[in-house]
Amino acid sequence: MSETLLLLFLALLLDRLVGDPDRLWRRVPHPVVLFGRAIGLMDKLFNGKRLSADTKRFNGAAGIAVLLAASAFLGFFVHRLLAPLGIVGALVEIAVVAVFLAQKSLYDHVRAVSSGLKRGGLAGGRQAVSMIVGRDPATLDEPAICRAGIESLAENFSDGVVAPALWYALFGLPGLFAYKMLNTADSMIGHKNAKYLDFGWASARLDDLANWPAARLSTLFLAAGTWVVKGRAAARHAIGTALRDAGLHRSPNSGWPEAAMAGALGIGLAGPRIYGGTRVDEPMMNASGRTVATVADIDLSLRIFSAACAALAAAVLLAALLAALL
């Protein structure tokens, strides 16, 4: 256990410093891309238009079960392949784990929204935010662009950083690979539309379950980051807002980190927005906060995010040391 946690700590450091090198992934496919291809093949073969709802639901559940088992086995195989190689194998595993974390890439994408607004105005902000959110950028004014960037940062801190770290800490590479397969499936087929309502049902429900602990943990790490950046009172407000308003979000998990970030910044997040031409009406989290988000709020959220990532790494290192002593 202590060895796994130490490898995770080093992977968190590597990801924070290096992230996803574009030059590498332009030459070889990212593992998540390969996971996506497997999910796409499952969708093509077993989600026919003429199938009944019950058949689609069965196919989707059976398909994701097979993919999760295959990804867990792949993780087990890779670990067993690397284990006899000593320090070289450990270094390769650190790199593999870092590939599935998203600290630097997430930071860079959200910082691009801030830079886009500063340099290119509304058009620049819309272009940058379109890379990280599903809502129609043409409908977004500057405060809405700022809120979208901040919400994406908070939500993806949970499922792009805390969740993969947690599942690797608990189950090693099999847990990490299975989680990323499931999370990728949810993003591809876990939609409540005519095509995927039944076929993607199992993936969506399992993803909710897999992200349940990480969403709550992410609130604590965001509060810790808020304490470092803004002080104890703001950290308490972040936790209080999450406890009060997380349930206002349509997702059982995303509301926790988003509400915590809303409380930390003192602004309202979520609320009505448009996805694919359809208006989604939700209550505003931290509705008593400022109604207009600014570029300065994006920049502050990035500082809180960075401190939260540091808190996560520190917690992993402390856990590794305690595990080694026990």
Tab-separated table of N, CA and C in Angstrom, residues 3 7 79-94:
chain	number	residue	atom	x	y	z
A	3	GLU	N	3.875	1.580	-1.124
A	3	GLU	CA	4.545	1.733	-2.416
A	3	GLU	C	3.595	2.337	-3.447
A	7	LEU	N	4.112	5.901	-5.380
A	7	LEU	CA	4.067	6.032	-6.834
A	7	LEU	C	3.011	7.054	-7.251
A	79	HIS	N	0.805	-4.037	-14.685
A	79	HIS	CA	1.500	-3.985	-13.400
A	79	HIS	C	2.398	-5.202	-13.212
A	80	ARG	N	1.886	-6.399	-13.530
A	80	ARG	CA	2.697	-7.609	-13.376
A	80	ARG	C	3.883	-7.596	-14.326
A	81	LEU	N	3.720	-6.961	-15.465
A	81	LEU	CA	4.818	-6.853	-16.423
A	81	LEU	C	5.910	-5.927	-15.894
A	82	LEU	N	5.500	-4.858	-15.198
A	82	LEU	CA	6.453	-3.863	-14.721
A	82	LEU	C	7.088	-4.223	-13.377
A	83	ALA	N	6.364	-4.979	-12.552
A	83	ALA	CA	6.820	-5.246	-11.186
A	83	ALA	C	8.224	-5.842	-11.099
A	84	PRO	N	8.598	-6.822	-11.951
A	84	PRO	CA	9.948	-7.410	-11.831
A	84	PRO	C	11.071	-6.489	-12.294
A	85	LEU	N	10.740	-5.345	-12.865
A	85	LEU	CA	11.770	-4.479	-13.453
A	85	LEU	C	12.368	-3.492	-12.462
A	86	GLY	N	11.942	-3.581	-11.194
A	86	GLY	CA	12.531	-2.735	-10.167
A	86	GLY	C	12.254	-1.264	-10.382
A	87	ILE	N	13.290	-0.442	-10.253
A	87	ILE	CA	13.133	1.004	-10.337
A	87	ILE	C	12.659	1.438	-11.715
A	88	VAL	N	13.115	0.722	-12.757
A	88	VAL	CA	12.674	1.059	-14.117
A	88	VAL	C	11.173	0.830	-14.258
A	89	GLY	N	10.705	-0.298	-13.753
A	89	GLY	CA	9.277	-0.579	-13.797
A	89	GLY	C	8.476	0.432	-13.000
A	90	ALA	N	9.008	0.844	-11.846
A	90	ALA	CA	8.314	1.846	-11.028
A	90	ALA	C	8.215	3.177	-11.767
A	91	LEU	N	9.285	3.560	-12.443
A	91	LEU	CA	9.267	4.822	-13.185
A	91	LEU	C	8.258	4.766	-14.332
A	92	VAL	N	8.180	3.626	-15.008
A	92	VAL	CA	7.205	3.483	-16.092
A	92	VAL	C	5.788	3.547	-15.525
A	93	GLU	N	5.551	2.901	-14.382
A	93	GLU	CA	4.214	2.944	-13.796
A	93	GLU	C	3.844	4.362	-13.371
A	94	ILE	N	4.793	5.097	-12.842
A	94	ILE	CA	4.542	6.501	-12.490
A	94	ILE	C	4.095	7.270	-13.728
